[in-house]
Tab-separated table of C-alpha atoms and ligand atoms in Angstrom:
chain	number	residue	atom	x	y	z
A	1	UNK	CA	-87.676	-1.061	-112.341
A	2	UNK	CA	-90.738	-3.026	-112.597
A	3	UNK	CA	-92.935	-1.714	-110.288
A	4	UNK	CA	-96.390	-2.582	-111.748
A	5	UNK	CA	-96.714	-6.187	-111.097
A	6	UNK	CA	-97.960	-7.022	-107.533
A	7	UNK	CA	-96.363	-10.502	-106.178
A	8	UNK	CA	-98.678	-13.355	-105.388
A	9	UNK	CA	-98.458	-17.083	-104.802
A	10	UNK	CA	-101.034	-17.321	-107.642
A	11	UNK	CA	-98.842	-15.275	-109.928
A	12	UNK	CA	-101.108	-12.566	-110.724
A	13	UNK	CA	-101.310	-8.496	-110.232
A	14	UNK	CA	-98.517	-5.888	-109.521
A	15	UNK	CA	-96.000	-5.430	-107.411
A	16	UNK	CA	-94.425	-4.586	-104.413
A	17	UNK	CA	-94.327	-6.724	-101.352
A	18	UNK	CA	-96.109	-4.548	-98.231
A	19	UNK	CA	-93.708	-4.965	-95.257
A	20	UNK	CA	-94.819	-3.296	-91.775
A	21	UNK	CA	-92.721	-1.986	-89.290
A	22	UNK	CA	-93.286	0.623	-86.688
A	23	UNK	CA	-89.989	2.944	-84.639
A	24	UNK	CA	-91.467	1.820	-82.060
A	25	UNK	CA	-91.450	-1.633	-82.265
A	26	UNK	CA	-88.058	-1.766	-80.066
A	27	UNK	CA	-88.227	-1.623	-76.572
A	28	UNK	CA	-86.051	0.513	-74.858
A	29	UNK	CA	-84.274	-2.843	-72.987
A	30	UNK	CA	-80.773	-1.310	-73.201
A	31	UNK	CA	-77.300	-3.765	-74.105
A	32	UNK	CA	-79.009	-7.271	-74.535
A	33	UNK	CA	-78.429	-10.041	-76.431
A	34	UNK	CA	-81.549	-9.730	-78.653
A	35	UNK	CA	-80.577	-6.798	-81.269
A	36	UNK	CA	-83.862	-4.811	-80.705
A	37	UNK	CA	-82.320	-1.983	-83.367
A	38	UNK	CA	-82.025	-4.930	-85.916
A	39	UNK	CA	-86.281	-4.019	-86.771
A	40	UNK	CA	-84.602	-0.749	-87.425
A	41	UNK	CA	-81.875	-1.563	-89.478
A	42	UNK	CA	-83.736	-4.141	-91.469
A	43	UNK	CA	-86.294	-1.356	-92.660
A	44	UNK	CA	-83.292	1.019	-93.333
A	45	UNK	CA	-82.165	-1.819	-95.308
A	46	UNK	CA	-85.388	-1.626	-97.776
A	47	UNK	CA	-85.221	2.033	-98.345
A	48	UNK	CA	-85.546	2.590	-101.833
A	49	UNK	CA	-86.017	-1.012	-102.734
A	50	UNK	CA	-88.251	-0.507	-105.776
A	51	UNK	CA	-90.461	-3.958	-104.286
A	52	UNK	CA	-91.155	-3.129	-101.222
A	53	UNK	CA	-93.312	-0.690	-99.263
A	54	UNK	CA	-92.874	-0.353	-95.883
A	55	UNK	CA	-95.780	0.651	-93.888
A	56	UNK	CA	-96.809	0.971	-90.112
A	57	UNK	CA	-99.183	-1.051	-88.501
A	58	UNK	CA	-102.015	-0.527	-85.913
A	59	UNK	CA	-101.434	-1.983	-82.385
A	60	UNK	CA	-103.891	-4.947	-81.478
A	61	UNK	CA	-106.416	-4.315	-78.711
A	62	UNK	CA	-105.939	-6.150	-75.348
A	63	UNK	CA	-109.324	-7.910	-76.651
A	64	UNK	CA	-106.467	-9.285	-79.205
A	65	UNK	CA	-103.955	-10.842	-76.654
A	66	UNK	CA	-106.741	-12.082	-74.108
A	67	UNK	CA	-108.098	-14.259	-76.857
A	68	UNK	CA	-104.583	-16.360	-76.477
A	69	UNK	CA	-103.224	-14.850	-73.155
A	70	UNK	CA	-104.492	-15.022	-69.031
A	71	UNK	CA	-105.778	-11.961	-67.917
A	72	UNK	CA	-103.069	-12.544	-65.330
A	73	UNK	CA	-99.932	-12.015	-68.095
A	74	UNK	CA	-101.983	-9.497	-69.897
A	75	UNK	CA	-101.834	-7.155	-67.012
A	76	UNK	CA	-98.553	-7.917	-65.430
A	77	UNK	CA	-96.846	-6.920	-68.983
A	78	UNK	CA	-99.403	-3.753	-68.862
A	79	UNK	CA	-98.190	-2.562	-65.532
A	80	UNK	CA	-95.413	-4.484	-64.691
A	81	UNK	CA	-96.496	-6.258	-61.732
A	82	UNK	CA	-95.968	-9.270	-60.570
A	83	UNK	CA	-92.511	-8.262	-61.554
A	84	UNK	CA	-91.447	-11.960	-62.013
A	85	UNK	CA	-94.306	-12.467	-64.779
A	86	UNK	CA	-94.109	-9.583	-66.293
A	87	UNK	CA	-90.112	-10.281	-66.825
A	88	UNK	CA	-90.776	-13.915	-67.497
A	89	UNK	CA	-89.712	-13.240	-71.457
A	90	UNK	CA	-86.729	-12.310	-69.917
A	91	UNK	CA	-86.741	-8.250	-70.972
A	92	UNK	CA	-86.211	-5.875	-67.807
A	93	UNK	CA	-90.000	-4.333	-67.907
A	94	UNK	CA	-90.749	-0.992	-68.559
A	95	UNK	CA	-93.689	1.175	-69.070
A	96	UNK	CA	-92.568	0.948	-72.663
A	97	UNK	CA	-93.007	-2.602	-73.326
A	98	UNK	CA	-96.687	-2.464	-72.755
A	99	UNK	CA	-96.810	0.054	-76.151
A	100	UNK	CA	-93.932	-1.543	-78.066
A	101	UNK	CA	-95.323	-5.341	-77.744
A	102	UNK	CA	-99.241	-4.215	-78.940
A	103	UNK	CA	-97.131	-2.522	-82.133
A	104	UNK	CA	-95.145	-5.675	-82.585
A	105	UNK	CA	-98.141	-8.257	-82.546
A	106	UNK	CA	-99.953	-5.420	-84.921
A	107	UNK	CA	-97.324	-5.985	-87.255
A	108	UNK	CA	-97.689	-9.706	-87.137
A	109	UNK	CA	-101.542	-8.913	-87.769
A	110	UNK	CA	-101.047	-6.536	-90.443
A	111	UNK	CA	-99.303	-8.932	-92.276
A	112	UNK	CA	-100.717	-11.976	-91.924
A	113	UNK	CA	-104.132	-9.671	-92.974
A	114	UNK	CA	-101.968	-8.081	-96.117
A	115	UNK	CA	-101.372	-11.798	-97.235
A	116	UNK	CA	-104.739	-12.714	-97.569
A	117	UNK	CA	-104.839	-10.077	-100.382
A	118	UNK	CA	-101.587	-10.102	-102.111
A	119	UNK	CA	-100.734	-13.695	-101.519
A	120	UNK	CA	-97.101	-12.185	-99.525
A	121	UNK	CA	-96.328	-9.745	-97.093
A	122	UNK	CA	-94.064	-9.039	-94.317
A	123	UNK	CA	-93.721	-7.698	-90.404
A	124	UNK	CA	-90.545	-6.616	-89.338
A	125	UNK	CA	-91.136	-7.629	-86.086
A	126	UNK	CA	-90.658	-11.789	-84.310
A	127	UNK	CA	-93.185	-14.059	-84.231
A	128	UNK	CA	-92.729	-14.606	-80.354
A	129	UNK	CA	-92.920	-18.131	-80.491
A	130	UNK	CA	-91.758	-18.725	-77.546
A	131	UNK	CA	-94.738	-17.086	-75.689
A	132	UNK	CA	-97.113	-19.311	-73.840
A	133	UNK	CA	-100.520	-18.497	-72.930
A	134	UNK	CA	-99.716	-17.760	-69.546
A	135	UNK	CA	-95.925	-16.543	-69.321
A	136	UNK	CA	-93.687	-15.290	-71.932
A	137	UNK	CA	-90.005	-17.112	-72.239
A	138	UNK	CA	-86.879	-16.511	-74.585
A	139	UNK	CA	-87.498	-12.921	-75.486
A	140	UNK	CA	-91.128	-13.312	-76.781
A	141	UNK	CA	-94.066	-11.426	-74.377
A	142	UNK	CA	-97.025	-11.964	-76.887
A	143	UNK	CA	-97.255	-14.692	-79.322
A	144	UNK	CA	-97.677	-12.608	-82.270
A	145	UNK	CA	-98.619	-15.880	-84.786
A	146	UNK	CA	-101.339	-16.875	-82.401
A	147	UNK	CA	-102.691	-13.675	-81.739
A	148	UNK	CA	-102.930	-12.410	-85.583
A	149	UNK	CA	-104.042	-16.118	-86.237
A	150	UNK	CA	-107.147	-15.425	-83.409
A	151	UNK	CA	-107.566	-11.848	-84.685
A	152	UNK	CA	-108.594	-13.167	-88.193
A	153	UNK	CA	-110.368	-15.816	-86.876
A	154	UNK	CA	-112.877	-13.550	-84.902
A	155	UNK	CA	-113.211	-10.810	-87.675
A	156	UNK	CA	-114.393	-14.703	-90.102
A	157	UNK	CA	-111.821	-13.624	-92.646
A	158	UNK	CA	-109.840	-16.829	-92.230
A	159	UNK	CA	-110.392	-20.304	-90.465
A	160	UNK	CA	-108.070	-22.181	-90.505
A	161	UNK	CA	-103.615	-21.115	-90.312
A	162	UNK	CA	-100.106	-23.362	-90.538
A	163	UNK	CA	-97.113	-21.846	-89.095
A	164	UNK	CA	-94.048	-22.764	-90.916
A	165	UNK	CA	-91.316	-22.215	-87.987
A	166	UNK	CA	-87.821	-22.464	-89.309
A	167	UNK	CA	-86.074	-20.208	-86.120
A	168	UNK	CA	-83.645	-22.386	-84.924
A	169	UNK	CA	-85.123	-22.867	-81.610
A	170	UNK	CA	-88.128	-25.545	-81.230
A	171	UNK	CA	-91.429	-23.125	-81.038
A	172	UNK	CA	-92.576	-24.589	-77.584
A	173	UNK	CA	-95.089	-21.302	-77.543
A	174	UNK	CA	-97.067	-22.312	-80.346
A	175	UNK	CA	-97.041	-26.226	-80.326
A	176	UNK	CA	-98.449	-25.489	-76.290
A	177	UNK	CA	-101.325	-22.955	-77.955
A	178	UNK	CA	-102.084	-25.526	-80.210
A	179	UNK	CA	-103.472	-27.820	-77.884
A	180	UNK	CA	-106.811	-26.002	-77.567
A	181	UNK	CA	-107.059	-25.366	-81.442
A	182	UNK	CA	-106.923	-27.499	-83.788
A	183	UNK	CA	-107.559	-25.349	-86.833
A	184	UNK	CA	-103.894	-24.232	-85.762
A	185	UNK	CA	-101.472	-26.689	-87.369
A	186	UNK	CA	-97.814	-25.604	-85.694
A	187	UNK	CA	-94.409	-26.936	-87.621
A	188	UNK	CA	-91.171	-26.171	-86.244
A	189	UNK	CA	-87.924	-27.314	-88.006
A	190	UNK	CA	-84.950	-26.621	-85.453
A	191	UNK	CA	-81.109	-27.182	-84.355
A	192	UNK	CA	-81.716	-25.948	-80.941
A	193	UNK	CA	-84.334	-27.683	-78.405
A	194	UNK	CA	-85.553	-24.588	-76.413
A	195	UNK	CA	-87.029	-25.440	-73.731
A	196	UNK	CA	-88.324	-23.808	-69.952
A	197	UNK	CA	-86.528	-20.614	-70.819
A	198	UNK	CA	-82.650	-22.526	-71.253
A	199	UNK	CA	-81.286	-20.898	-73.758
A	200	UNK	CA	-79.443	-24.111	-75.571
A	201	UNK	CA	-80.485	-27.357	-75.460
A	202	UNK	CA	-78.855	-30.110	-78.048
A	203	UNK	CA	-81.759	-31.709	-79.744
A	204	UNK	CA	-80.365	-35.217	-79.330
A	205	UNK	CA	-81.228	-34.053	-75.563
A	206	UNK	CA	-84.320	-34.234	-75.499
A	207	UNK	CA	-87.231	-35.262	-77.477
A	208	UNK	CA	-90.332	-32.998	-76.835
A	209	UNK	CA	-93.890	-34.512	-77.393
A	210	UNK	CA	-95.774	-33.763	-81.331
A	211	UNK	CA	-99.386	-33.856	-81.357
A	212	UNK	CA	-101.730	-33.829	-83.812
A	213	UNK	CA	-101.269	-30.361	-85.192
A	214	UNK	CA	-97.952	-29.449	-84.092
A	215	UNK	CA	-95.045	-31.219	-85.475
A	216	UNK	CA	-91.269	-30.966	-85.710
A	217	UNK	CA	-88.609	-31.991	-87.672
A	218	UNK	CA	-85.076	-31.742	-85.640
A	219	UNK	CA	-81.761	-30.724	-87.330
A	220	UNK	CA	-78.591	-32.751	-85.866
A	221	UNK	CA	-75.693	-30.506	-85.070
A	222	UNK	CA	-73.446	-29.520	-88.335
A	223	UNK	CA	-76.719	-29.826	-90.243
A	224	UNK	CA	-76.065	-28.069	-93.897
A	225	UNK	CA	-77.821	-27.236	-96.864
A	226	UNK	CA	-79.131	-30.753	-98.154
A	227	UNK	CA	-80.484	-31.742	-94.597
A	228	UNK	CA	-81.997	-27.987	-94.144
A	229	UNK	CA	-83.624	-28.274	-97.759
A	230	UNK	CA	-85.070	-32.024	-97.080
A	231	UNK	CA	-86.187	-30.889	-93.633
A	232	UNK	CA	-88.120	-27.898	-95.238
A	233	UNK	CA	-89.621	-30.825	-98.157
A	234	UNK	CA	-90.924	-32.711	-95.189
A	235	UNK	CA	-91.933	-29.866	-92.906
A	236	UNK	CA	-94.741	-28.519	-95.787
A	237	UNK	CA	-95.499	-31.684	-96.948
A	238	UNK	CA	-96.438	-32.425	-93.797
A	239	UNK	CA	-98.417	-28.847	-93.544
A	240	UNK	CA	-100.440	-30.220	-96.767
A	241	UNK	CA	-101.154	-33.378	-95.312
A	242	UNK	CA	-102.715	-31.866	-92.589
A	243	UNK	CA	-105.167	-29.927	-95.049
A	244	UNK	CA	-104.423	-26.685	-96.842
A	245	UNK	CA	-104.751	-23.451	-94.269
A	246	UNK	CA	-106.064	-20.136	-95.285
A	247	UNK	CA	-103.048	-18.419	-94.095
A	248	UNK	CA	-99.417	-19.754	-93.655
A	249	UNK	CA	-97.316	-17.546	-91.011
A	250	UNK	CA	-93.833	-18.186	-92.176
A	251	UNK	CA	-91.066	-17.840	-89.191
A	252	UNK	CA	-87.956	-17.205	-91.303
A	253	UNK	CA	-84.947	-17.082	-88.037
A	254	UNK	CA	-81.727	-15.811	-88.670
A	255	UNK	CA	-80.073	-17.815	-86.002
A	256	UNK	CA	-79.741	-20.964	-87.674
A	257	UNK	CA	-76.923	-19.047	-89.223
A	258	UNK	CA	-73.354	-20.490	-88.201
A	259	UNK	CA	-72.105	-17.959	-87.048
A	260	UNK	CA	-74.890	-17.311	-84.645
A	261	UNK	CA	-73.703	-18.082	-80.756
A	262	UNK	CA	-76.857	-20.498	-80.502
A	263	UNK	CA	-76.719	-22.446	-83.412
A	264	UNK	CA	-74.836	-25.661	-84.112
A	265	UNK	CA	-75.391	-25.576	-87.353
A	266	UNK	CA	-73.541	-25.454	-90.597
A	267	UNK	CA	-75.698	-22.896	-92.383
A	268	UNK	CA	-74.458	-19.503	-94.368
A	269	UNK	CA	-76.657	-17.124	-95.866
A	270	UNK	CA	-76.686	-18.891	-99.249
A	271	UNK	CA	-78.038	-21.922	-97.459
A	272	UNK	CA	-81.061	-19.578	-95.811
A	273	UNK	CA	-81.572	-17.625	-98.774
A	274	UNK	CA	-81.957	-20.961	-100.417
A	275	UNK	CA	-84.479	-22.009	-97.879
A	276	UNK	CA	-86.574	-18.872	-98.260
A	277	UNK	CA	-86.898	-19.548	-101.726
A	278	UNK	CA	-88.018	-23.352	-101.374
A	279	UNK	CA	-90.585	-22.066	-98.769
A	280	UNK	CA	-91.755	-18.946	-101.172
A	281	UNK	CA	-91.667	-21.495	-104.427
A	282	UNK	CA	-93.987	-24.312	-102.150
A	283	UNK	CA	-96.732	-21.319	-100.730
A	284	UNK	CA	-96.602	-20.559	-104.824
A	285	UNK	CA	-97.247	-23.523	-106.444
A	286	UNK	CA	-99.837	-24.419	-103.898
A	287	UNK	CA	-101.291	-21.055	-103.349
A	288	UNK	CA	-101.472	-20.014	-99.997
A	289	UNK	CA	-101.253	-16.527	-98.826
A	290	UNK	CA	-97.919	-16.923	-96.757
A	291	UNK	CA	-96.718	-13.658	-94.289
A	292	UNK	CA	-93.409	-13.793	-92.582
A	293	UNK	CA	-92.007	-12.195	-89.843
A	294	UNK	CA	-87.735	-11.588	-88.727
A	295	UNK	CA	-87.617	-14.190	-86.403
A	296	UNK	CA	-84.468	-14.754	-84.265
A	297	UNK	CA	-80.787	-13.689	-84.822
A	298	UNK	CA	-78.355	-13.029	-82.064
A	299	UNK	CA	-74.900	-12.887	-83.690
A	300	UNK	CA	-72.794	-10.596	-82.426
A	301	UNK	CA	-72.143	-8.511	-85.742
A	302	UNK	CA	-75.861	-7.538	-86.286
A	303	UNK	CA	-75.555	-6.265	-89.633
A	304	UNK	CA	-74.637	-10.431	-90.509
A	305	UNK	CA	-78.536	-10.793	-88.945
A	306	UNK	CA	-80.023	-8.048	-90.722
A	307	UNK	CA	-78.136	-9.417	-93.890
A	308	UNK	CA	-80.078	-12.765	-93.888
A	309	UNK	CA	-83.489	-10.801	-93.441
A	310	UNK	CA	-82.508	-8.649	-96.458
A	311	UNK	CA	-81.641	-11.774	-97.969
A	312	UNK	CA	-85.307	-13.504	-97.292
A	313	UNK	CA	-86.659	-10.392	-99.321
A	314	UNK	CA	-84.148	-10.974	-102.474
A	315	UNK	CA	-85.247	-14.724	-102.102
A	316	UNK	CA	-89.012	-13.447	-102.210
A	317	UNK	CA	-88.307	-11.208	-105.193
A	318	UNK	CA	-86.616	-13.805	-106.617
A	319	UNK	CA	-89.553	-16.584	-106.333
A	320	UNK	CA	-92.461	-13.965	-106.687
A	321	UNK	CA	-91.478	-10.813	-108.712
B	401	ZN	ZN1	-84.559	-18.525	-82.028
């Protein structure tokens, strides 16, 4: 092993690519569709992998989430009432959430923060990018992007972030945050037009409004590798256009997958390994500290999900090591 080289985008120093997860970053939210023992099983996964650490992160503060989220969400997820908004990600609450969702968005923070010094680094946790300011939907309490985005923001180590969002669901969390910020440029390539909390939605459905900073490219159903790997082409090209961030926050979903129960696509884990690589290759070349987090992945076999997060580390090795 090679263990004395530390990956970058820039290509230099040693190493080993930090990724932070926490036990506790699954809820206790019993049988339900989202595989919260996936976080588990990806880190089990990495054991012994010579290139990557695994390490836990700190929780964020509620002075974190309130700089994105109402103080009306903030404490219905903290104690649960009203019930209604405080289930509106569509979890059944628990005391448990309150401690397991501060741990997740820490892990999106510890990354993100890692990046900025080794040019890549990992959170085993989601992105949440379905979480509005005011309400979570689709399985996402906190947006995690946002929030580590803010965090950085207010400590002045960064000012300005791109999220690359290649989950196959549109992120309607993010491009709604972006409104208010516009040193927040959102991109979200998708096959599946989430929307108010429906799970599917075709994306020749519906056609959701772009702004200035938040984009998106859609993927017709059956979409395969060449339409995936052009999508991606024009998805950071359009990143760049916008200007070059400090920070890219790199959603990398396992449910564009074809076998996933969501996705319409025609996508294997050849095709998303290949993706991860184009994305890894582009924050190289152009130097931007990139951090990604396990975004979604809801096929009923979960070791086929954990496989194409295992996968997006080979693909990192690959570009980086
Ligand atoms: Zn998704």
């Amino acid at each position: 092993m090679d263990g004395s080289r530390r990956v970058l985008p820039s290509g230099t120093t040693d190493g080993v690519i930090t990724a932070y997860h926490h036990p506790d970053f699954a809820a206790p939210i019993g049988q339900h569709v989202m595989p919260m023992r996936k976080f588990q099983m990806v880190a089990d996964g990495l054991a012994g992998n010579p290139f990557v650490e695994v390490a836990a992160p700190v929780a964020v503060s509620e002075a974190d989430l309130l700089r994105v989220h109402t103080v009306d969400y903030v404490n219905a997820i903290r104690t649960g009432e009203p019930r209604a908004l405080a289930e509106s990600q569509k979890f059944p609450w628990s005391p448990a959430l309150w401690p397991s969702v501060l741990l997740t968005n820490g892990g999106v923070l510890a990354a993100a923060r890692r990046a900025r010094r080794d040019g890549l680094s990992a959170a085993l946790a989601s992105g949440f990018h379905h979480a509005h300011a005011d309400h979570g939907e689709g399985f996402c309490t906190f947006n995690g992007l946002v929030v580590a985005a803010e965090a950085l923001r207010a400590a002045n180590e960064i000012r300005t972030v791109a999220v690359l969002d290649l989950d196959l669901h549109y992120g309607n969390g993010t491009a709604s945050l972006c409104g208010d910020r516009p040193w927040l440029f959102n991109c979200s390539i998708y096959g599946n037009e989430y929307h108010a909390n429906t799970a599917y939605r075709d994306v020749a459905i519906r056609r959701h409004e772009d702004g200035p900073n938040h984009v998106s490219i859609a993927l017709p159903n059956g979409s395969g590798r060449a339409f995936l790997m052009d999508a991606v082409a024009r998805g950071t090209a359009a990143i760049l256009a916008w200007g070059r961030p400090d920070l890219v926050l790199y959603q990398a979903g396992a449910d564009p997958y074809r076998e996933d129960p969501y996705s319409p696509l025609d996508l294997d884990d050849d095709d998303l390994r290949e993706r991860d690589r184009a994305v890894f290759a582009w924050a190289r070349r152009e130097g931007l500290p990139l951090a990604w987090v396990l975004a979604g992945g809801y096929t009923p076999d979960v070791s086929r999900v954990v496989a194409v997060h295992l996968g997006t580390f080979e693909a990192a090795r690959g570009v980086c090591g």
